[in-house]
Short mmCIF file of C-alpha atoms in Angstrom, two decimals:
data_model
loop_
_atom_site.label_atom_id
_atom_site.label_comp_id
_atom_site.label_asym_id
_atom_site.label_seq_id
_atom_site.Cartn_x
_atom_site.Cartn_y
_atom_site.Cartn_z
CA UNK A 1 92.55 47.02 -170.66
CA UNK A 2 94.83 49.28 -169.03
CA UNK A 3 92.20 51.21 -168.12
CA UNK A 4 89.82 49.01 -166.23
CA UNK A 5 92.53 47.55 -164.41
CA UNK A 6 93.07 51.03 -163.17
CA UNK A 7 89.61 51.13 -161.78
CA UNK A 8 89.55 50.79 -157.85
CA UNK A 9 87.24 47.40 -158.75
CA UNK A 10 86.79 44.75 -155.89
CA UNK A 11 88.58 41.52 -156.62
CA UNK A 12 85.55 38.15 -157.27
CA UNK A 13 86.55 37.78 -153.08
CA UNK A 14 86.23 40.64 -151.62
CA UNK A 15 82.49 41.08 -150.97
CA UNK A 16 82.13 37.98 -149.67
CA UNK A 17 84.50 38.81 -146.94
CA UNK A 18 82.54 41.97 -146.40
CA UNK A 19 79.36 40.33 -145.67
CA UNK A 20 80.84 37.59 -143.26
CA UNK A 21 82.54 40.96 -141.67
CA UNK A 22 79.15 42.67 -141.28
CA UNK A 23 77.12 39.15 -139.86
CA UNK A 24 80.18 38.85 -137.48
CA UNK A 25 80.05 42.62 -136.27
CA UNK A 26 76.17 41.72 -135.55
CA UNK A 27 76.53 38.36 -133.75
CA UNK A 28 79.12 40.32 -131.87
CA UNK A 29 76.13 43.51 -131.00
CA UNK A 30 73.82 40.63 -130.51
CA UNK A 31 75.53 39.00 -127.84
CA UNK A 32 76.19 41.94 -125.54
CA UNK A 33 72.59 41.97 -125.80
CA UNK A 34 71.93 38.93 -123.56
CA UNK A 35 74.54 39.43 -121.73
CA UNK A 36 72.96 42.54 -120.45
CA UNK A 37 69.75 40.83 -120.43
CA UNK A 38 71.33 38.10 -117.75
CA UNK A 39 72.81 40.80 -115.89
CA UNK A 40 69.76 42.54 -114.88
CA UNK A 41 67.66 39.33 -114.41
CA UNK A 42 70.65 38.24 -111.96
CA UNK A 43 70.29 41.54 -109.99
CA UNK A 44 66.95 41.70 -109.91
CA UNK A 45 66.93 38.01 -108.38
CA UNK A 46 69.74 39.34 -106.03
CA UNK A 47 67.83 42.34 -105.01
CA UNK A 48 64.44 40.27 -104.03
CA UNK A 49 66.01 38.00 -102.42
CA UNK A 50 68.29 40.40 -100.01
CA UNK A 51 64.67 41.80 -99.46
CA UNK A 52 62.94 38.84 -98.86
CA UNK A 53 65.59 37.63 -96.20
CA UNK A 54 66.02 40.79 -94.10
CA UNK A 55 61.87 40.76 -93.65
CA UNK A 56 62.27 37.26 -92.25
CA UNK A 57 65.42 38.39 -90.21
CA UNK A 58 63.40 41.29 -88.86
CA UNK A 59 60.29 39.35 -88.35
CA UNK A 60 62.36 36.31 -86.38
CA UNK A 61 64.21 38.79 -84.08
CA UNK A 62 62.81 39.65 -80.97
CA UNK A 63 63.12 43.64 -81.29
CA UNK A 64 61.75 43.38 -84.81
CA UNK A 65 58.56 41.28 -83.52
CA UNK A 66 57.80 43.38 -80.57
CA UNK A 67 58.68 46.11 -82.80
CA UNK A 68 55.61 44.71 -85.75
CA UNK A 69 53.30 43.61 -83.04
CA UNK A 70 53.41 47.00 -81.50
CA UNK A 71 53.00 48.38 -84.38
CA UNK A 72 50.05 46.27 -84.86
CA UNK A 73 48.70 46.37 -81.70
CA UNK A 74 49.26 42.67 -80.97
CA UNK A 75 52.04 43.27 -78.60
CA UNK A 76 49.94 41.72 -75.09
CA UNK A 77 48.51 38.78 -77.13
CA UNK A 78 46.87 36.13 -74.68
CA UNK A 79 45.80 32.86 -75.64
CA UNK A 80 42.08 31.81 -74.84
CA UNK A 81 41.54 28.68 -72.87
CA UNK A 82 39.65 26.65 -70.63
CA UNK A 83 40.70 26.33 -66.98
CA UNK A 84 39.48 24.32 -64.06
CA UNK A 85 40.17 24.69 -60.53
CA UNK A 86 41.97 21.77 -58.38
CA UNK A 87 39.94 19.91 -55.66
CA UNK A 88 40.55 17.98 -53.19
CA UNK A 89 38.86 14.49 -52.12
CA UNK A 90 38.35 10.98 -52.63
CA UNK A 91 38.60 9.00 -55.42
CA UNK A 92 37.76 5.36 -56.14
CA UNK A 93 39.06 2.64 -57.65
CA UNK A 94 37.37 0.52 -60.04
CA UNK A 95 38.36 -3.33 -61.95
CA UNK A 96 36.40 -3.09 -65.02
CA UNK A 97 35.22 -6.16 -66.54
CA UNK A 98 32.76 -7.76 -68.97
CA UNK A 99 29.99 -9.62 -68.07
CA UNK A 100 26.67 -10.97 -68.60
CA UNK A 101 23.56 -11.06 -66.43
CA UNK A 102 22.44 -15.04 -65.75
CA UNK A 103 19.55 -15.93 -63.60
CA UNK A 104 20.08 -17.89 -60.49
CA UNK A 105 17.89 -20.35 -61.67
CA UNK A 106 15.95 -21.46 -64.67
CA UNK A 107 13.27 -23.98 -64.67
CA UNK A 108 11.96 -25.79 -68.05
CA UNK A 109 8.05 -26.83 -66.35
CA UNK A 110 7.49 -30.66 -67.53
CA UNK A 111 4.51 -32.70 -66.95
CA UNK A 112 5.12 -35.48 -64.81
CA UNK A 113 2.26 -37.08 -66.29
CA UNK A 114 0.50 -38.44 -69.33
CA UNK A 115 -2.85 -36.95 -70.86
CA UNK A 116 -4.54 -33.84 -72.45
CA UNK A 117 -3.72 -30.40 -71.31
CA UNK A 118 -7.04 -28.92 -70.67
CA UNK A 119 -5.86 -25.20 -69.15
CA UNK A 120 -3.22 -23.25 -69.30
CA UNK A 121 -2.70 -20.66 -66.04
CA UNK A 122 -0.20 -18.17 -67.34
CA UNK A 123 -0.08 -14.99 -69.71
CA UNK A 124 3.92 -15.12 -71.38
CA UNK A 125 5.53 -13.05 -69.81
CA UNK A 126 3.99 -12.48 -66.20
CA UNK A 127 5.84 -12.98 -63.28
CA UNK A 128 4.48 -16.03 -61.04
CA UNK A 129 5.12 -17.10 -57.66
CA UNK A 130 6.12 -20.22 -56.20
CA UNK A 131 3.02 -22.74 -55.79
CA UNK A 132 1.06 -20.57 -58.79
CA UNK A 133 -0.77 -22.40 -61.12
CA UNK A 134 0.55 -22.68 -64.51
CA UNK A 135 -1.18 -25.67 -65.97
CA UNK A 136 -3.84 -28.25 -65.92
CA UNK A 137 -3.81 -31.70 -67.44
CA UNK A 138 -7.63 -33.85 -67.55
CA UNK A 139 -7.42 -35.32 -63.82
CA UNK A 140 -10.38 -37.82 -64.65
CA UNK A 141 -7.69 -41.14 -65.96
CA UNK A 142 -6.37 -40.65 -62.15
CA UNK A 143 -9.54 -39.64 -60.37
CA UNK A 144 -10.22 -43.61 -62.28
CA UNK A 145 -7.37 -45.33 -60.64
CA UNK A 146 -8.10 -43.65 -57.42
CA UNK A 147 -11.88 -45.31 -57.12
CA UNK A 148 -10.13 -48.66 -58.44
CA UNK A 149 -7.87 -48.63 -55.56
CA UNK A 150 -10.32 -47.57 -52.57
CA UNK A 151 -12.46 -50.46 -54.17
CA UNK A 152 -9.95 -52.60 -53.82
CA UNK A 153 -8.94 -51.67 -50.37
CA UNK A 154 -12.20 -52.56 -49.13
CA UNK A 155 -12.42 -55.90 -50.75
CA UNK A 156 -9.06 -56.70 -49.08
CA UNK A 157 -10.15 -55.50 -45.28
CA UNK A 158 -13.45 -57.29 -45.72
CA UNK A 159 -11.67 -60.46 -46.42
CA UNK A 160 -8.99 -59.63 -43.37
CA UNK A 161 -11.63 -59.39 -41.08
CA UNK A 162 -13.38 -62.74 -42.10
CA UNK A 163 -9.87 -64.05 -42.07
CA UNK A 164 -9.56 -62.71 -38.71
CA UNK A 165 -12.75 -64.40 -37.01
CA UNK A 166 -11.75 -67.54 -38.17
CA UNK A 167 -8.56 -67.23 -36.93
CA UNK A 168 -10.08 -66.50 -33.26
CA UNK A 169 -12.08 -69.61 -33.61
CA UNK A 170 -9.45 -71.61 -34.33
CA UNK A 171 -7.54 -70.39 -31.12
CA UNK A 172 -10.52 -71.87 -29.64
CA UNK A 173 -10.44 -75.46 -31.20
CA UNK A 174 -7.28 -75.69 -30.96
CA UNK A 175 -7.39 -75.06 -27.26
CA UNK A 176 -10.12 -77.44 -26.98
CA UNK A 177 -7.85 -80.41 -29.36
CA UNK A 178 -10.35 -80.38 -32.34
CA UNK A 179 -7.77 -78.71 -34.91
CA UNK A 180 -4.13 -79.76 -35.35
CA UNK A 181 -2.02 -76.95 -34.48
CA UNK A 182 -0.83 -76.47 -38.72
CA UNK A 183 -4.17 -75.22 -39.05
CA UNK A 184 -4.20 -72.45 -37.00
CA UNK A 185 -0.84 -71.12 -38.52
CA UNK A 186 -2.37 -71.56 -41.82
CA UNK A 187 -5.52 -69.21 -40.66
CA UNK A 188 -2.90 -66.88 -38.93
CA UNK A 189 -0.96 -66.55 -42.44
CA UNK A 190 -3.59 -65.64 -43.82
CA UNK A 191 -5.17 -63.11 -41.76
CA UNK A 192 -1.29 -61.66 -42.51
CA UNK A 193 -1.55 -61.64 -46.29
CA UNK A 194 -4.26 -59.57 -45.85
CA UNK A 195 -2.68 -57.27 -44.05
CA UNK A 196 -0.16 -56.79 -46.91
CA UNK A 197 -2.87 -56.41 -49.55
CA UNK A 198 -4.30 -53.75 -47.55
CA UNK A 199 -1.15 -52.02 -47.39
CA UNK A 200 -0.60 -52.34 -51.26
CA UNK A 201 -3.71 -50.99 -51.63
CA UNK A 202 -3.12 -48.14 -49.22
CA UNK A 203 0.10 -47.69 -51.33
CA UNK A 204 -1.96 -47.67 -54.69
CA UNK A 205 -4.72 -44.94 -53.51
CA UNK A 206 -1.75 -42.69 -52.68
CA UNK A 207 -0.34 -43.16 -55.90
CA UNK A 208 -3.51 -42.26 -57.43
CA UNK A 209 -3.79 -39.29 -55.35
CA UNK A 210 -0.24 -38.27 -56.53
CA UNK A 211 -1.28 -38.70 -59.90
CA UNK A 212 -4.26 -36.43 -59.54
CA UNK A 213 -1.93 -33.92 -58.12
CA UNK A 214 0.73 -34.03 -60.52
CA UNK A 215 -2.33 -33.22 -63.23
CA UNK A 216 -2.31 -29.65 -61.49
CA UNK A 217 0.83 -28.20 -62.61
CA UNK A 218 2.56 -25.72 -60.21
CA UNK A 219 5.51 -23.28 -60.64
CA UNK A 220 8.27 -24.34 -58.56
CA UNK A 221 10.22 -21.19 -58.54
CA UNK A 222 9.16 -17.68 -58.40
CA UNK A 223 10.24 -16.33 -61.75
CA UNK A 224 8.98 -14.95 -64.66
CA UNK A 225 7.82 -17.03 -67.70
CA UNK A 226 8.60 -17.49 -71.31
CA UNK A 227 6.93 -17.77 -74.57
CA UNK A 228 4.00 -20.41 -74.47
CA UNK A 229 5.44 -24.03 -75.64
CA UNK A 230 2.51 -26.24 -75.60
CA UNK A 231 -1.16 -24.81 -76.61
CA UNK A 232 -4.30 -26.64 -74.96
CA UNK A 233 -5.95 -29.53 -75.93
CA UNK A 234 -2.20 -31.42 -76.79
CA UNK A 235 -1.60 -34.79 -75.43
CA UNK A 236 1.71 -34.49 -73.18
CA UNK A 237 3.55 -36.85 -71.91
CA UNK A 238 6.28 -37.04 -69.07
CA UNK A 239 9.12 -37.65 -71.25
CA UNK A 240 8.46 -34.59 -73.50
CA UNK A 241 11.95 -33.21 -74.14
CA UNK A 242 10.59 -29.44 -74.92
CA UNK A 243 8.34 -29.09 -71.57
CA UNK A 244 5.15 -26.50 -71.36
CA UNK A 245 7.00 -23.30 -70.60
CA UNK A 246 10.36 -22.05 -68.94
CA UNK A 247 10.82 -19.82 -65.90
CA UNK A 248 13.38 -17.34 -65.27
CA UNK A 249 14.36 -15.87 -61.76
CA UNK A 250 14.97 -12.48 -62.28
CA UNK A 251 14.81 -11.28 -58.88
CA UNK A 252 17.55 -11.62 -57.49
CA UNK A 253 20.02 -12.01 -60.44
CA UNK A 254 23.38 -12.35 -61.06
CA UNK A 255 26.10 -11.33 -62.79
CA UNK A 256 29.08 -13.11 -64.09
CA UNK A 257 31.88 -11.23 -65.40
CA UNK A 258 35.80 -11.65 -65.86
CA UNK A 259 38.69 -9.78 -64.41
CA UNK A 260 42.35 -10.14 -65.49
CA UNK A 261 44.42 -12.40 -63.12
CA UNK A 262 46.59 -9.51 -62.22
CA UNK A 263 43.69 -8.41 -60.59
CA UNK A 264 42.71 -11.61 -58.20
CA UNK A 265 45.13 -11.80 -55.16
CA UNK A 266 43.74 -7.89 -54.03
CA UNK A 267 40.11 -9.30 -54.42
CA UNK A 268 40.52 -12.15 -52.85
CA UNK A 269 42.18 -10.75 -49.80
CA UNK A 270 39.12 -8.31 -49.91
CA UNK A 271 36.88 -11.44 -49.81
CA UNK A 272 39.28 -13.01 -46.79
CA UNK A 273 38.72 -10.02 -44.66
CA UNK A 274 34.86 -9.97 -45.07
CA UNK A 275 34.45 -6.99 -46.73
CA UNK A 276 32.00 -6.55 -49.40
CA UNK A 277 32.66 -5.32 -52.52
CA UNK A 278 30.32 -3.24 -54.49
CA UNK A 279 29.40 -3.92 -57.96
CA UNK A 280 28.44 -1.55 -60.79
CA UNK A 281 26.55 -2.57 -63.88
CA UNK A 282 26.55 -0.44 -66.73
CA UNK A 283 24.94 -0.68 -70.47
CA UNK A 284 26.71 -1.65 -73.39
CA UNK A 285 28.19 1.88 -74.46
CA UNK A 286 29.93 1.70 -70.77
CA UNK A 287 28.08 4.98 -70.22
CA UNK A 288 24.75 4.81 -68.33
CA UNK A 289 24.83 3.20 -64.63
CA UNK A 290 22.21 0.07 -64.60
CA UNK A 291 21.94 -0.96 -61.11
CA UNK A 292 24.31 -1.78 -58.66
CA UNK A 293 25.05 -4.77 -56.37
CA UNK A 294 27.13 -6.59 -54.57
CA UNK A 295 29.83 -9.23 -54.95
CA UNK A 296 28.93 -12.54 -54.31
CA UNK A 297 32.20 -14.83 -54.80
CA UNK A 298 35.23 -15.50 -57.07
CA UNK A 299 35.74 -19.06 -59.25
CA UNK A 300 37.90 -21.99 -57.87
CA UNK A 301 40.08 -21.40 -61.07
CA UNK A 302 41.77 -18.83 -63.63
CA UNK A 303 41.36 -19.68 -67.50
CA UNK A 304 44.35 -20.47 -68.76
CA UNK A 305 43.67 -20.07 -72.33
CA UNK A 306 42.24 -16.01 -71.42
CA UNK A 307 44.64 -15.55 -68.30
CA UNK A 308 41.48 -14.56 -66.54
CA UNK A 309 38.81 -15.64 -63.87
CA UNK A 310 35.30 -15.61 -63.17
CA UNK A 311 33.25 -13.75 -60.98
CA UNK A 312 29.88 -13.31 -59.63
CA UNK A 313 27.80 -10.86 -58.55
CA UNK A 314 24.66 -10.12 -56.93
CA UNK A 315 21.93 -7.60 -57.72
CA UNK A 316 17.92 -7.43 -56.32
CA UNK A 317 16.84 -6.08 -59.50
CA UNK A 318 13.59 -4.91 -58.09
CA UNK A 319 12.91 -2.82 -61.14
CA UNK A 320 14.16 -5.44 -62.98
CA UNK A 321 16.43 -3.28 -65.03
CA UNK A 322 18.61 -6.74 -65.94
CA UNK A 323 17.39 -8.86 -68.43
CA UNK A 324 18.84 -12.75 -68.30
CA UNK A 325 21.85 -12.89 -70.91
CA UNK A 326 22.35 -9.65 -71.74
CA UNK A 327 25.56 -7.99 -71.88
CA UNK A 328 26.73 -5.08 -69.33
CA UNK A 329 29.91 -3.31 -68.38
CA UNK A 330 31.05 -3.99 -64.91
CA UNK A 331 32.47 -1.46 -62.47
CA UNK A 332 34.20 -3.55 -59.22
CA UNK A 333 34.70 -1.18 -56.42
CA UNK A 334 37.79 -2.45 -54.72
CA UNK A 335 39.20 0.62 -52.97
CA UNK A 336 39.07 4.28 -52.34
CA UNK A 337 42.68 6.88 -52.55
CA UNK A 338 41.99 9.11 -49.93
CA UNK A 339 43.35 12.80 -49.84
CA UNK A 340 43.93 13.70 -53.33
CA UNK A 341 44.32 16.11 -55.51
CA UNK A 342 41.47 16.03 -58.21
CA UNK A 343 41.26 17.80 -61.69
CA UNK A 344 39.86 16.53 -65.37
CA UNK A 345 41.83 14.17 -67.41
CA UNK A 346 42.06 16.52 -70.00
CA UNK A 347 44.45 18.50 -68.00
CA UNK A 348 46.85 16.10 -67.67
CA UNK A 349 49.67 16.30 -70.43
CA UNK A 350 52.62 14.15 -71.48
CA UNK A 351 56.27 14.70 -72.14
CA UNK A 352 59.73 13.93 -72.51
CA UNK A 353 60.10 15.13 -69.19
CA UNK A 354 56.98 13.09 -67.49
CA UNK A 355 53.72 14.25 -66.63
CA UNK A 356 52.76 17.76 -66.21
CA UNK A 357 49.89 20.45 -66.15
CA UNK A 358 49.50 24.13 -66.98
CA UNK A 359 49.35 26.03 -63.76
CA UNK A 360 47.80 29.33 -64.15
CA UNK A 361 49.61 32.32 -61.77
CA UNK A 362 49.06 35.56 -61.20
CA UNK A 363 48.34 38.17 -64.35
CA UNK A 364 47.09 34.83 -66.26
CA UNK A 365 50.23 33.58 -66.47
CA UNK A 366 50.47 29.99 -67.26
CA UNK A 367 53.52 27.95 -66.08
CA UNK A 368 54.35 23.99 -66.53
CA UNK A 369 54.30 21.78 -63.11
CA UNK A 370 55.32 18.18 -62.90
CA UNK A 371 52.70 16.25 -61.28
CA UNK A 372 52.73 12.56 -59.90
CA UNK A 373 49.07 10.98 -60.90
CA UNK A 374 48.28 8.29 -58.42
CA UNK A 375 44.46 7.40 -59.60
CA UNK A 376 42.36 7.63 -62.42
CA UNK A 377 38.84 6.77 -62.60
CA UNK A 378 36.75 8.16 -65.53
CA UNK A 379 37.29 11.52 -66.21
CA UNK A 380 38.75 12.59 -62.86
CA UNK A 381 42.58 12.39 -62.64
CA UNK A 382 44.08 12.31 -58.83
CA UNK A 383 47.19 13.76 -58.35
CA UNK A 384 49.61 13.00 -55.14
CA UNK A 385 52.03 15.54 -55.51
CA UNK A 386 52.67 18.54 -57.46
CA UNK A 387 49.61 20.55 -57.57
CA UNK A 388 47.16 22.08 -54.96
CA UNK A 389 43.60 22.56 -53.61
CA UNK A 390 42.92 25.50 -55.30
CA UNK A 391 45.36 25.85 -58.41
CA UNK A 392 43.72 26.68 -61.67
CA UNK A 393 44.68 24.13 -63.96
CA UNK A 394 44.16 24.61 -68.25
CA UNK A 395 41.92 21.51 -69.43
CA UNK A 396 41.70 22.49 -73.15
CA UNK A 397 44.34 24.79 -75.52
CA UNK A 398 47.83 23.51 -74.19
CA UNK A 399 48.67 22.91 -77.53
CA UNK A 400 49.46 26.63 -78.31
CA UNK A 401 50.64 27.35 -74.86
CA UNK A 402 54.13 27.36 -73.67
CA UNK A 403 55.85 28.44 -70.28
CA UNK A 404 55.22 32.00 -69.37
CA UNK A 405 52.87 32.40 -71.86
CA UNK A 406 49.58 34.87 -71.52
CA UNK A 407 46.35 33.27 -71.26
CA UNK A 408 42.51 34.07 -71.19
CA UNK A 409 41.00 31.78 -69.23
CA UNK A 410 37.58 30.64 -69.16
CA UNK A 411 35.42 28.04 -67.18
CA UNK A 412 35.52 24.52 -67.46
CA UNK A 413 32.20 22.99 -67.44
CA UNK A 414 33.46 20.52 -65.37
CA UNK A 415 35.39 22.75 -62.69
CA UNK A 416 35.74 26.17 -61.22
CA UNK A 417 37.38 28.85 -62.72
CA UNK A 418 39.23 31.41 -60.60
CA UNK A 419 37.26 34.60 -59.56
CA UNK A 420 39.06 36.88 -62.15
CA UNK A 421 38.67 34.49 -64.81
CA UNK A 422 35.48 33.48 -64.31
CA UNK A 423 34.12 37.44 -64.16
CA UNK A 424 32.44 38.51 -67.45
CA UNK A 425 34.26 41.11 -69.78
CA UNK A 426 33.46 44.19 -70.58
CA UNK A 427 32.14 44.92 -74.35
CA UNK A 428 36.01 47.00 -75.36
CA UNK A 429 37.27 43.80 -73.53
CA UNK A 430 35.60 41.25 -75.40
CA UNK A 431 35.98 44.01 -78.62
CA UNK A 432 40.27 44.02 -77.68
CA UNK A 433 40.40 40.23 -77.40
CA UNK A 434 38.65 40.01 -80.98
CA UNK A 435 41.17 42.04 -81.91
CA UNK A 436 43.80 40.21 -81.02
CA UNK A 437 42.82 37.13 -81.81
CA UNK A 438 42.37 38.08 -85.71
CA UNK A 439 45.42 39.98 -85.80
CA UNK A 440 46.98 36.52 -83.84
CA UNK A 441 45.61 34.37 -86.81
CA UNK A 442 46.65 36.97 -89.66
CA UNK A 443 50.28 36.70 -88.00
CA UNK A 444 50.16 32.94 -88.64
CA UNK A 445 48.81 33.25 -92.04
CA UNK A 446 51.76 35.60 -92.99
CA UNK A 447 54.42 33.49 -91.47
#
């Protein structure tokens, strides 16, 4: 017993306490581990970054961008645009309104008489003139009365005359003392009564006559006529409520249209003076001139429930371009600005610190100028102050422009271009300007 006791044995606890020594030691190795780990993920992140933000600082400062587009060959970058060169002259000004084209007059064509309708005189569609023929109703009831009442007549002057002679004779018997002198009134009454039968008789062959008139239907307007609303061999009457056809006057023809009452008192002081205002008509779109006209006169009253009154116009319509009730655009010339400056609307921009345009200078330079626009009328902005006869203006690609900046212009369809600009480029021109403008839209791609 001695003896084992005196071997160098571990006690039952001891190797326990080694083990948790030896998982301690490696939690301890393992931990240093990630620390390490962290540390160079953290300075990696720290290094990018730094790099990351000194590119931007470089790229934002103005050495370092001169310095990249040099390097690039971007550093003379010009932006293309279109230009157009300032006039001067007039420019008018129109009241636009909507309107719609109704005929001076319309006629619905009645019979003013009973019977068949035998004929009709008219294609639909054709344009007749006043007195023209348009129908015929069967004259022969009339042509009936008419005999009855010449019959008549003569019956009633036979008797008159007979009447007459006896009356004479009577004037003689009576002078003489045979008759009393009641009996020559009597005869003389009588020889009157006659004379008012004759007389309604007279009255009743004119009738008849009117009647065989009326059968020949007439157009009482010149005009142009509708759709066919009666076919032959119908029994009309004068009390029909449709009528045989309808005529339109198309020539001349008006136009009514409405302006907003803002608008009246510098009309009507037009109208005061005498001077007559032209009127435009255009087609629905607003974009394709009808016809023009004149204005004929203003309503009596505004609409209260649109705030805006009537007008009316006047057009010959020879090529009879307007078509009753249809629906045009109206352009109301009531003045002219004299003396202005004239460029496109499109050159005309908007900011906080009022209206201004993009003035290109010398070496296609462009540079901002406030403007004061006293007119516009379509696409043609007039300008009072600010700008010159003469001054290329940009119309198109402000939005990447700012003051000072380099531009390449090019000709405005709708204006003249400046000598220099307007001159073709050579092919290492165009070639350098290619160049420039991919490098320009790498740039933006990077940033």
């Amino acid at each position: 017993m001695s003896q084992l006791n005196s071997l160098d044995l571990p006690e039952p606890g001891s190797a326990t306490g080694s083990r948790v020594r030896a998982g301690t030691a490696a939690s301890g190795r393992r931990w240093w581990v990630w620390a390490l780990v962290l540390a160079i993920a953290a300075g990696g992140y720290w290094y990018y970054r730094s790099a990351h933000n000194k590119a931007q600082d470089s790229a934002a400062a103005p050495g370092g961008a001169g310095k990249a587009k040099g390097a690039a060959g971007i550093g003379n970058y010009a932006v293309p645009v279109v230009v157009a060169t300032a006039q001067s002259g007039d420019l008018p000004v129109y009241f636009n309104g909507l309107g719609s084209v109704t005929p001076l007059n319309t006629v619905t064509v009645h019979s003013r008489v009973d019977g068949q309708l035998i004929n009709v005189a008219f294609k639909e569609g054709q344009f007749v003139r006043e007195g023209d023929l348009v129908a015929e109703i069967d004259p022969r009831p009339s042509q009936v009365l008419l005999e009855q009442a010449q019959g008549q007549l003569a019956k009633d002057e036979a008797q008159r005359r007979d009447a007459e002679v006896n009356y004479e004779r009577f004037k003689l018997l009576f002078t003489e003392g045979i008759i009393p002198k009641q009996q020559l009134d009597t005869q003389q009454a009588q020889v009157g009564q006659f004379d008012g039968a004759i007389k309604s008789d007279q009255a009743q062959i004119n009738n008849a006559k009117l009647q065989l008139t009326y059968c020949r239907i007439t157009a009482p307007i010149s005009g142009r006529v509708g759709l066919r609303l009666v076919d032959p061999g119908n029994i009309i009457h004068a009390t029909d409520a449709t009528g045989l056809v309808v005529i339109t006057q198309v020539q001349p023809i008006s136009v009514v249209f409405a302006l907003p009452q803002d608008q009246l008192p510098q009309v009507n002081d037009k109208l005061r003076k005498g001077v007559q205002l032209t009127v435009e008509a255009y087609d629905r779109d607003n974009t394709y001139k009808i016809t023009s006209g004149k204005l004929l006169t203003i309503d009596n009253q505004i609409d209260l429930t649109t705030g805006t009154y009537k007008l009316k116009s006047l057009f010959d319509n020879k090529d009879n371009a307007l078509f009753p009730n249809q629906f045009v655009n109206v352009h109301l010339l009531v003045d002219t600005k004299r003396g202005l400056t004239t460029v496109p609307v499109p050159a005309i921009q908007r900011g906080p610190q009022g209206t201004y345009v993009y003035v290109v200078g010398q070496g296609n330079t462009v540079n901002i100028r406030q403007v004061t626009i006293a007119q516009t009328t379509g696409n043609t902005a007039g300008i009072s102050s600010g700008l010159k006869q003469g001054e290329v203006v940009v119309t198109d690609g402000q939005d990447k422009l700012q003051d000072g900046s380099k531009v390449v212009p090019n000709t405005s369809p709708t204006g003249d271009a400046s000598s220099n600009s307007s001159a073709p480029q050579t092919p290492a021109q165009q070639q350098d300007s290619s160049h420039q403008g991919k490098s320009g839209q790498a740039g933006g791609k990077k940033q």
